[in-house]
Tab-separated table of C-alpha atoms in Angstrom:
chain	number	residue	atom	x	y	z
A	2	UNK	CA	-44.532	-0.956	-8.963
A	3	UNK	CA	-43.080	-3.719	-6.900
A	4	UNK	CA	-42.082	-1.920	-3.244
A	5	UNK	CA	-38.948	-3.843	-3.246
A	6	UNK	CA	-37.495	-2.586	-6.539
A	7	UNK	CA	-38.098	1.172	-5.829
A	8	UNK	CA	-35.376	1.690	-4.026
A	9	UNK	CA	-33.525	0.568	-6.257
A	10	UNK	CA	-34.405	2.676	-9.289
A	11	UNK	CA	-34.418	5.661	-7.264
A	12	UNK	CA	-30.539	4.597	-6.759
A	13	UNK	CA	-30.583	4.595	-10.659
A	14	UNK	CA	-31.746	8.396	-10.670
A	15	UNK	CA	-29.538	9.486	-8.094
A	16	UNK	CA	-26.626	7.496	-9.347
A	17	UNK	CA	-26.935	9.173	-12.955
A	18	UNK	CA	-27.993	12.545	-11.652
A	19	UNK	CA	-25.762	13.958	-9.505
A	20	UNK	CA	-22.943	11.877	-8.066
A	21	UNK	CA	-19.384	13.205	-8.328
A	22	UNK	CA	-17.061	11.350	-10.555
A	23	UNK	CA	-14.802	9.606	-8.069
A	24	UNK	CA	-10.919	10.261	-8.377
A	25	UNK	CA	-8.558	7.455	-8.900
A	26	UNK	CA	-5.211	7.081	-7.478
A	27	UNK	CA	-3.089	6.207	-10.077
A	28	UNK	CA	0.231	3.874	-9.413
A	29	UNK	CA	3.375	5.208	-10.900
A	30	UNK	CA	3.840	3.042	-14.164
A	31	UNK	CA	7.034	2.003	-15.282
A	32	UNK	CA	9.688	4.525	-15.880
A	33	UNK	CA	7.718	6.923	-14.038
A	34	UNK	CA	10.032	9.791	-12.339
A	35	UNK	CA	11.297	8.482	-9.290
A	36	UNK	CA	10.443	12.326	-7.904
A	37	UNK	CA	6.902	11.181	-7.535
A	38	UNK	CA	7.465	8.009	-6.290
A	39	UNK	CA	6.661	7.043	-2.616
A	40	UNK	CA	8.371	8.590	0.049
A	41	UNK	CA	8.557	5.450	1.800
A	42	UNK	CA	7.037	1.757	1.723
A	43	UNK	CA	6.431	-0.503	5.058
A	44	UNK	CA	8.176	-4.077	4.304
A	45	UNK	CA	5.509	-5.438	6.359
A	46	UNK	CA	2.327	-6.420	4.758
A	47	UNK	CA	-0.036	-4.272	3.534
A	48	UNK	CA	-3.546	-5.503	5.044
A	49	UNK	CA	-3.833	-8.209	7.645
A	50	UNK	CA	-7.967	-7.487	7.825
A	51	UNK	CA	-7.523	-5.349	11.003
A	52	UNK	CA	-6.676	-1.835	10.568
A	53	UNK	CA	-6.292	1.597	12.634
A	54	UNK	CA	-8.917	2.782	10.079
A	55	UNK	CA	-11.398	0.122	11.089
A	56	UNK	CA	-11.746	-3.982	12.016
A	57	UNK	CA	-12.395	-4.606	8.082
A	58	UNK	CA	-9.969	-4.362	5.614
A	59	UNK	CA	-10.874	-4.384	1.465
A	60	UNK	CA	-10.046	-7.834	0.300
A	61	UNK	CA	-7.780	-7.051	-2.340
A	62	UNK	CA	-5.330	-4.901	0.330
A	63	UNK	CA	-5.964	-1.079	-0.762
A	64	UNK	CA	-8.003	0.499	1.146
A	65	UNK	CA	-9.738	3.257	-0.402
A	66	UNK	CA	-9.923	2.417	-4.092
A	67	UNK	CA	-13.400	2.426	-5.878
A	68	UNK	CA	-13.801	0.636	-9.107
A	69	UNK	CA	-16.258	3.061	-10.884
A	70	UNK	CA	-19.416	2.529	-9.399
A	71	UNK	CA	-20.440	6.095	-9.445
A	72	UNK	CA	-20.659	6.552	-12.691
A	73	UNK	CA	-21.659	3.456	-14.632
A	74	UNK	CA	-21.767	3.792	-18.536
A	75	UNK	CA	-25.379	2.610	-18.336
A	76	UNK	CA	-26.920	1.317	-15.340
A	77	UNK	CA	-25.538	-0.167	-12.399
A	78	UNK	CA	-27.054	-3.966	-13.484
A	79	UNK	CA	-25.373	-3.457	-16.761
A	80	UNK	CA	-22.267	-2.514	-15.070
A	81	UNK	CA	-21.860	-4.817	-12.575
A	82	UNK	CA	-22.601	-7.911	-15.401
A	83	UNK	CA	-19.871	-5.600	-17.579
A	84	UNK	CA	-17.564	-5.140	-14.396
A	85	UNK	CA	-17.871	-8.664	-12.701
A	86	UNK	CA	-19.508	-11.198	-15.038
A	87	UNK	CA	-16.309	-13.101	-16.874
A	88	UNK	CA	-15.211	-13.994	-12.917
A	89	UNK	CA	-18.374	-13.844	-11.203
A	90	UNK	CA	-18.100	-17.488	-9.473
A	91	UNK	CA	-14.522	-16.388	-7.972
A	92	UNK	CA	-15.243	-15.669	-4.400
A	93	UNK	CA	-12.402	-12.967	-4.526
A	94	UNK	CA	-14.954	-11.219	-7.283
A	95	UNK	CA	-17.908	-11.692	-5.433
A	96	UNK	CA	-16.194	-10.509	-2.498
A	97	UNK	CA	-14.702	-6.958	-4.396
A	98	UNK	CA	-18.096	-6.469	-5.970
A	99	UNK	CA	-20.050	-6.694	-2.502
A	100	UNK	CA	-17.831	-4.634	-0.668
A	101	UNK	CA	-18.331	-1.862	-3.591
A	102	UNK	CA	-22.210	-2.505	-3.657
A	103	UNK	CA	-21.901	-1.806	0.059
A	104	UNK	CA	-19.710	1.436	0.224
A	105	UNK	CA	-22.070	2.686	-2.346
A	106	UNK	CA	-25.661	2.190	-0.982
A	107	UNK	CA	-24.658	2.409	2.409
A	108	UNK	CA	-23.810	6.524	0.524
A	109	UNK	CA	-27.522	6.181	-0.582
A	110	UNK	CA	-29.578	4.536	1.804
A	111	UNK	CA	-28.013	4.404	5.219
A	112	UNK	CA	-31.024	2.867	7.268
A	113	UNK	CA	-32.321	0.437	3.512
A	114	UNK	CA	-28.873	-0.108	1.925
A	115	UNK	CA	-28.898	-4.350	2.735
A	116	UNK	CA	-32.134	-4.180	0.730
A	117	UNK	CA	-31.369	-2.520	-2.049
A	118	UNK	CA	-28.175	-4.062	-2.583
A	119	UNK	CA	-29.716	-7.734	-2.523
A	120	UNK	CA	-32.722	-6.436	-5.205
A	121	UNK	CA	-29.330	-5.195	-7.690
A	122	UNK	CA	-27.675	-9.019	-7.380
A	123	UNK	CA	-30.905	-10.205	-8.259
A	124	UNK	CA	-31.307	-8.378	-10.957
A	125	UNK	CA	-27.764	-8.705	-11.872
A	126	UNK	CA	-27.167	-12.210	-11.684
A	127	UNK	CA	-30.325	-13.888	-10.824
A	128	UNK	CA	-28.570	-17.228	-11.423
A	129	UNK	CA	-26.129	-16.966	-8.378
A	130	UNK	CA	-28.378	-15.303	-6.544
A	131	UNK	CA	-28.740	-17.464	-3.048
A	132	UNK	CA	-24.920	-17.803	-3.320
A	133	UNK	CA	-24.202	-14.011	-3.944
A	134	UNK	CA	-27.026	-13.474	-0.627
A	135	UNK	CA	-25.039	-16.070	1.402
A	136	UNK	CA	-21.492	-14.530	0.667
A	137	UNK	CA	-22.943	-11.029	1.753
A	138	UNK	CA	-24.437	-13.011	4.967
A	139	UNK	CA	-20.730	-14.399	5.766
A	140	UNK	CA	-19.107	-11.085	5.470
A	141	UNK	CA	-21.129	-9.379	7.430
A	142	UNK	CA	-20.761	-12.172	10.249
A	143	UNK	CA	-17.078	-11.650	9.628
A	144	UNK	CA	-17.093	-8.313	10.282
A	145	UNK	CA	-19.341	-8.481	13.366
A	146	UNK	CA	-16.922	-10.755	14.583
A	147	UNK	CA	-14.268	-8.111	14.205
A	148	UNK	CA	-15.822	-5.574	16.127
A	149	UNK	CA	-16.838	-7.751	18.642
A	150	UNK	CA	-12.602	-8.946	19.242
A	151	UNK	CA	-11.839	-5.613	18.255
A	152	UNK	CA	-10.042	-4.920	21.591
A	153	UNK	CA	-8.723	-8.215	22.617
A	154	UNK	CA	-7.220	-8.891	18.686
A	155	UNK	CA	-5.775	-5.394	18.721
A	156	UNK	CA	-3.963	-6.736	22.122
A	157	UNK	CA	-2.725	-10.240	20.770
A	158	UNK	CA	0.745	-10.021	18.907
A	159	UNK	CA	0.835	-9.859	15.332
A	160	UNK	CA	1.090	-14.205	14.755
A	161	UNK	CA	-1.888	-14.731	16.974
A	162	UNK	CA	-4.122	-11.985	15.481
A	163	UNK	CA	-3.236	-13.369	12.424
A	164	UNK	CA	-4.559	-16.589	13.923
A	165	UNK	CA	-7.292	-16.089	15.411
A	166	UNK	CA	-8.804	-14.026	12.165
A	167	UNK	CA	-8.074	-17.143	9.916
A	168	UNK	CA	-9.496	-19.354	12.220
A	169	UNK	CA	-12.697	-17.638	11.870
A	170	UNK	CA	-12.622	-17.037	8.584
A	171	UNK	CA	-12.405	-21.022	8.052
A	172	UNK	CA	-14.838	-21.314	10.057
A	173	UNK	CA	-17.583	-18.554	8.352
A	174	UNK	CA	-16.747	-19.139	4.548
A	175	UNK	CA	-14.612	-22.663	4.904
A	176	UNK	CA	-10.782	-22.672	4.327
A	177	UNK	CA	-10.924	-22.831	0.415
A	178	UNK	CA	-13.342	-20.235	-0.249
A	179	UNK	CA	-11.716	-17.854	2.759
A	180	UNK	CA	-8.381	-18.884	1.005
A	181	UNK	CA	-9.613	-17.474	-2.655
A	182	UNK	CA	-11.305	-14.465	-0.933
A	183	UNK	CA	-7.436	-13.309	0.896
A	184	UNK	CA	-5.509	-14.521	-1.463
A	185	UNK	CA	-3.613	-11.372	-1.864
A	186	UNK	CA	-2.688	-10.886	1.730
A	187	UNK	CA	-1.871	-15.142	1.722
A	188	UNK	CA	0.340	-13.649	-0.859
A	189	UNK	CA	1.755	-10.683	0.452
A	190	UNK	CA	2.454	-12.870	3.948
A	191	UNK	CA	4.450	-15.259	1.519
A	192	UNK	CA	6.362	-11.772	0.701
A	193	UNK	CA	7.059	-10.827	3.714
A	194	UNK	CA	8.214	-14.162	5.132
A	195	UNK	CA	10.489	-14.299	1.894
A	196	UNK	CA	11.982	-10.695	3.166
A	197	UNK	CA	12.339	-11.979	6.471
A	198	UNK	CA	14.435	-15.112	4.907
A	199	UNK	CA	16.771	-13.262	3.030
A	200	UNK	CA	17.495	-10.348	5.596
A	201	UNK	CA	19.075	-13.400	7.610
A	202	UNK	CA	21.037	-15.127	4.659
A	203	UNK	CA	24.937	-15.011	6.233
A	204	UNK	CA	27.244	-13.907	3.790
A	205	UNK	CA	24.828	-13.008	1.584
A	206	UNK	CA	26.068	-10.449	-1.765
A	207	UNK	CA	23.308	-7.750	-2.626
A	208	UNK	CA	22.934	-9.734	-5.851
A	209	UNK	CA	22.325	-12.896	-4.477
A	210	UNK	CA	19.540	-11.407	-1.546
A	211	UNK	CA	18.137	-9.735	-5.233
A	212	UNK	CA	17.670	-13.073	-6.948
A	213	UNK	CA	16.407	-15.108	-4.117
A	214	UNK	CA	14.045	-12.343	-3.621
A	215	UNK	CA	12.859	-12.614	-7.422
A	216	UNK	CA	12.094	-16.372	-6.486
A	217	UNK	CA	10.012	-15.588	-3.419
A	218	UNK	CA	8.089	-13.502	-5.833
A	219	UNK	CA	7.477	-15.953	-8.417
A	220	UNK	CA	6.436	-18.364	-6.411
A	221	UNK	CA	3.703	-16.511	-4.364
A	222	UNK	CA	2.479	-15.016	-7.682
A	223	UNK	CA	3.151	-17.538	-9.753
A	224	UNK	CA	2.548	-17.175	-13.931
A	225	UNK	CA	1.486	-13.531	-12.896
A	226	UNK	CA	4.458	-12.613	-11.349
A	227	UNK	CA	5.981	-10.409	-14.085
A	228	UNK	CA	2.643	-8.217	-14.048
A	229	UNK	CA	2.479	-7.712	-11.107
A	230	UNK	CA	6.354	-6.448	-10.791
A	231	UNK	CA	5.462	-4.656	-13.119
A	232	UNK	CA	3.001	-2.695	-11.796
A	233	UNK	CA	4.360	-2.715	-8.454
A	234	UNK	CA	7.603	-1.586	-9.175
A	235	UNK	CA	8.102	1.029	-6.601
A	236	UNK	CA	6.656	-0.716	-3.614
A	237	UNK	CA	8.816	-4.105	-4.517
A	238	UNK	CA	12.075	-2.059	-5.102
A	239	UNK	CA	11.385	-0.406	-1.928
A	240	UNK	CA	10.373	-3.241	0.245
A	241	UNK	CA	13.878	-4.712	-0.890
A	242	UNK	CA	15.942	-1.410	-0.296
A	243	UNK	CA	14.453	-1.621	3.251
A	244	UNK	CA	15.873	-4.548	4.691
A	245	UNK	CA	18.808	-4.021	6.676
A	246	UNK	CA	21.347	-6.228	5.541
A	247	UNK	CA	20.976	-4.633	2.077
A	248	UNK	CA	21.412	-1.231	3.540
A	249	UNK	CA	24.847	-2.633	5.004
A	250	UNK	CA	26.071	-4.232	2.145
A	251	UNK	CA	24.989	-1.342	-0.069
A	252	UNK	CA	26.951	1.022	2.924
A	253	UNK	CA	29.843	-0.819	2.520
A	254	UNK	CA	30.712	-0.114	-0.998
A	255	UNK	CA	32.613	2.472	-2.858
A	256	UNK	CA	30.445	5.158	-4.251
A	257	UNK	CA	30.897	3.422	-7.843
A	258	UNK	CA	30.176	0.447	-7.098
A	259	UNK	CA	26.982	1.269	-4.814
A	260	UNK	CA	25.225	3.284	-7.672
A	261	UNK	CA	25.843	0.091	-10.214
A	262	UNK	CA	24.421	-2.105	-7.695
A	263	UNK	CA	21.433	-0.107	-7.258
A	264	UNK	CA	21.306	0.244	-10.784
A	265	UNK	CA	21.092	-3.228	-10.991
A	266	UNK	CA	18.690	-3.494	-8.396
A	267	UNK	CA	16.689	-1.206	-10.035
A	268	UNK	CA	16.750	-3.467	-13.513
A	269	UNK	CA	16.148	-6.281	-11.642
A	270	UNK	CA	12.563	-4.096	-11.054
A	271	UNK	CA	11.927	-4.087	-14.716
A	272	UNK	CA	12.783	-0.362	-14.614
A	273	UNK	CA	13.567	1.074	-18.320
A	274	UNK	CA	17.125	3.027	-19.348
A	275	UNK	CA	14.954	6.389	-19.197
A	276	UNK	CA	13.728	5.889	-15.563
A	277	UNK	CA	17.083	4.402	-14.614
A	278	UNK	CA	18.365	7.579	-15.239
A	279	UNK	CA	16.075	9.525	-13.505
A	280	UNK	CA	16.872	7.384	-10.477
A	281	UNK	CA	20.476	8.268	-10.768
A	282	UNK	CA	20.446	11.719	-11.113
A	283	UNK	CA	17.719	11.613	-8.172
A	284	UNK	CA	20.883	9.989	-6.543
A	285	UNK	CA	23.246	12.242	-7.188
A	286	UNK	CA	21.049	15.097	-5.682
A	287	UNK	CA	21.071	12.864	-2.767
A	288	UNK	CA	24.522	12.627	-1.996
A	289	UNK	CA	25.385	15.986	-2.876
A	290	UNK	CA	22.862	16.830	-0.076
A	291	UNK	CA	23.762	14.182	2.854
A	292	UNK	CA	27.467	15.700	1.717
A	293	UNK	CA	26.289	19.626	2.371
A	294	UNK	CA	24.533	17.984	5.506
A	295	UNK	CA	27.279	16.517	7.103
A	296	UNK	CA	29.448	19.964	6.718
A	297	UNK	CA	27.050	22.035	8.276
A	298	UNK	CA	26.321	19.274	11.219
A	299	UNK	CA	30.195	19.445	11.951
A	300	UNK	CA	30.380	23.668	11.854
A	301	UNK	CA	27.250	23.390	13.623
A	302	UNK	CA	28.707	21.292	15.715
A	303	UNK	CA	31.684	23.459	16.611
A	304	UNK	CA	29.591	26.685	16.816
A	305	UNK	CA	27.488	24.679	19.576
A	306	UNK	CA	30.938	24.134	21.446
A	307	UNK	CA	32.177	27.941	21.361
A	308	UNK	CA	29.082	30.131	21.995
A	309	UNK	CA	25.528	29.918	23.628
A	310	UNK	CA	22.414	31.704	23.831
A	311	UNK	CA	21.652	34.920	21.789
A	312	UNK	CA	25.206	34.838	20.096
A	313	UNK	CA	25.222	30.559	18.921
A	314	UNK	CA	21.412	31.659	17.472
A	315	UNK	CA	23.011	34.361	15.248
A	316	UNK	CA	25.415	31.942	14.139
A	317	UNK	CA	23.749	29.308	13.382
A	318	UNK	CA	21.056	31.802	11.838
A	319	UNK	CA	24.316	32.771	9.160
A	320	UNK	CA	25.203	28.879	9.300
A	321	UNK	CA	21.799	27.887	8.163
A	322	UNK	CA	21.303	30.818	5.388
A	323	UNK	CA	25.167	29.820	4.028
A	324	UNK	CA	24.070	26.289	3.674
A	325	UNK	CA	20.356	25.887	2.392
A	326	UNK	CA	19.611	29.238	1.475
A	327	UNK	CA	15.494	29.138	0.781
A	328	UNK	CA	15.255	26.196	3.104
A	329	UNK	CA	16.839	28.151	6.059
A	330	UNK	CA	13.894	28.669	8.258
A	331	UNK	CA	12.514	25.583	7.369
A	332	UNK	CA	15.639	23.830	8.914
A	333	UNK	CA	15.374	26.462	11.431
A	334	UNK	CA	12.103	25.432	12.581
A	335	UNK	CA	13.000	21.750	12.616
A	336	UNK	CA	15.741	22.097	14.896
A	337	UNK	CA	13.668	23.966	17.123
A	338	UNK	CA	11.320	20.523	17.170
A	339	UNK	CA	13.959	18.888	17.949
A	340	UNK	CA	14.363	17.600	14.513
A	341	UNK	CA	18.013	16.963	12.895
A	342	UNK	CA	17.421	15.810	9.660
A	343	UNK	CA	21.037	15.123	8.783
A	344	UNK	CA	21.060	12.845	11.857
A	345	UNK	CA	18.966	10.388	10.673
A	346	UNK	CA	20.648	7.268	9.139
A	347	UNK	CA	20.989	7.845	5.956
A	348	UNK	CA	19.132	4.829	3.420
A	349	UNK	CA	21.060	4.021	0.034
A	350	UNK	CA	18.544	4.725	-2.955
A	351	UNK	CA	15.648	5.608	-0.610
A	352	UNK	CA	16.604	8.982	0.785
């Protein structure tokens, strides 16, 4: 048997013999219950390439997702050609299917894995072999180059990091390819700027930032941008809700008038009648607990001003019972941290 090939099939045995079925996390679809939705979502963009985690950063921007390699239907060539083939030539696909080939026989063959993984693109797709080999070459340059700056990019601000990690990356794979590889945090930049754009529009309604924001997404997703709203409804809506002038505007507002606009906002998200729903009854909950909150921060407050020591802790030991009942100690213990929860600002349709 060819020496080169043997590591490979013993991959094969292992693969189909014991490895655990990997669990996917799944993205709340649309209507899903704003309960399990995110507790909160960065505006800022997801994956710039350089993480806490490590210097190298999946290119499609989630960490941590697998596509399915562990447990192929019938092999892993047939897989990958099932998987991969219809975009093969895109050097985003290459560049997802290397980085999975890697995660998983670096798993198998720590000291081997480079080897192994070449002998499956060969086998794979023998026709783009040399091109497959020098894209795996490139990003493994790239991420030597990574760890190398590791220290001095983690010191630059944000722009220049940025910067200096395109630069090489124009320089390893050339600026189209590198383009097509990132395109999703080229995109997600476009996002952010957009964000950044409308937080400053003077004079601007909640409607209007809403519809200018709809534009920014269209055009750094382009024909696609309905799917992927779509499936990113959370993490859009919430990107939006963060942004500071919209909290204003949305704090300015009579109750009424604040729940239609996030209503609206919500719509605008492609959310459906039954989740819109959810979302306001979710509100309602909210306000009737910032409401309770602010009572007990004023008694608390005046409890604080009459007694001290051993006395104010019995009091606010009845204070805290009165108000949240099973959630007593809990607020007990927080306070003790140092933690007010009903002192934090409070963030229209977000907590």
């Amino acid at each position: 048997m060819n020496r080169r090939k043997a590591p490979l099939l013993l991959a094969f045995v292992l693969l189909l013999a014991g490895s655990a079925l990997l669990v996917f996390k799944t993205r709340p679809g649309p209507g899903a219950s704003p309960e399990t939705a995110p507790a909160s979502t960065p505006a800022t963009p997801r994956s710039q390439g350089f993480t806490a985690q490590g210097p190298w950063a999946p290119v499609d921007g989630e960490p941590g997702r697998e596509a399915g390699l562990e447990r192929p239907e019938k092999d892993l060539v047939s897989y990958l050609r099932s998987r991969y083939g219809a975009r093969i030539r895109e050097p985003h696909t290459q560049m997802r299917m290397l980085e999975e080939l890697m995660r998983h026989f670096q798993k198998l063959n720590p000291t081997g894995w480079e080897a192994d993984l070449l002998a499956a693109l060969q086998q794979a797709f023998p026709e783009l072999y040399e091109e497959l080999a020098q894209r795996l070459r490139q990003r493994l340059d790239y991420e030597k180059w990574v760890k190398e700056h590791h220290a001095e990019l983690k010191d630059k601000p944000a722009a220049e990091r940025r910067a200096a990690m395109w630069e090489e990356r124009h320089r390893l794979f050339g600026k189209e390819v590198a383009e097509k590889i990132w395109v999703a945090e080229l995109r997600n930049l476009a996002v952010a700027d957009a964000l950044t754009a409308i937080d400053a529009l003077p004079g601007a309604s909640v409607g209007e930032r809403m519809a200018e924001y709809k534009k920014g997404l269209e055009k750094a997703y382009g024909e696609n941008a309905q799917a992927y709203v779509q499936t990113h409804q959370q993490e859009l809506m919430n990107r939006f809700l963060d942004l500071g002038s919209v909290q204003k505007d949305l704090g300015t507002l009579p109750p009424a008038q604040r729940a239609q606009e996030l209503r609206t906002i919500r719509q605008e998200m492609g959310l459906d009648e039954e989740a819109l729903r959810r979302w306001e009854e979710l509100d309602r909950v909210r306000d009737t607990r910032w409401e309770v909150g602010s009572q007990y921060m004023s008694e608390r407050e005046a409890l604080a001003q009459q007694y001290s020591g051993p006395e104010l802790e019995a009091r606010l030991t009845e204070l805290r019972a009165r108000y949240f009942s099973d959630e007593a100690q809990t607020v007990a213990e927080e306070e003790q941290s140092g933690f007010f929860r009903f002192t934090r600002p409070r963030q229209w349709g977000r907590n």
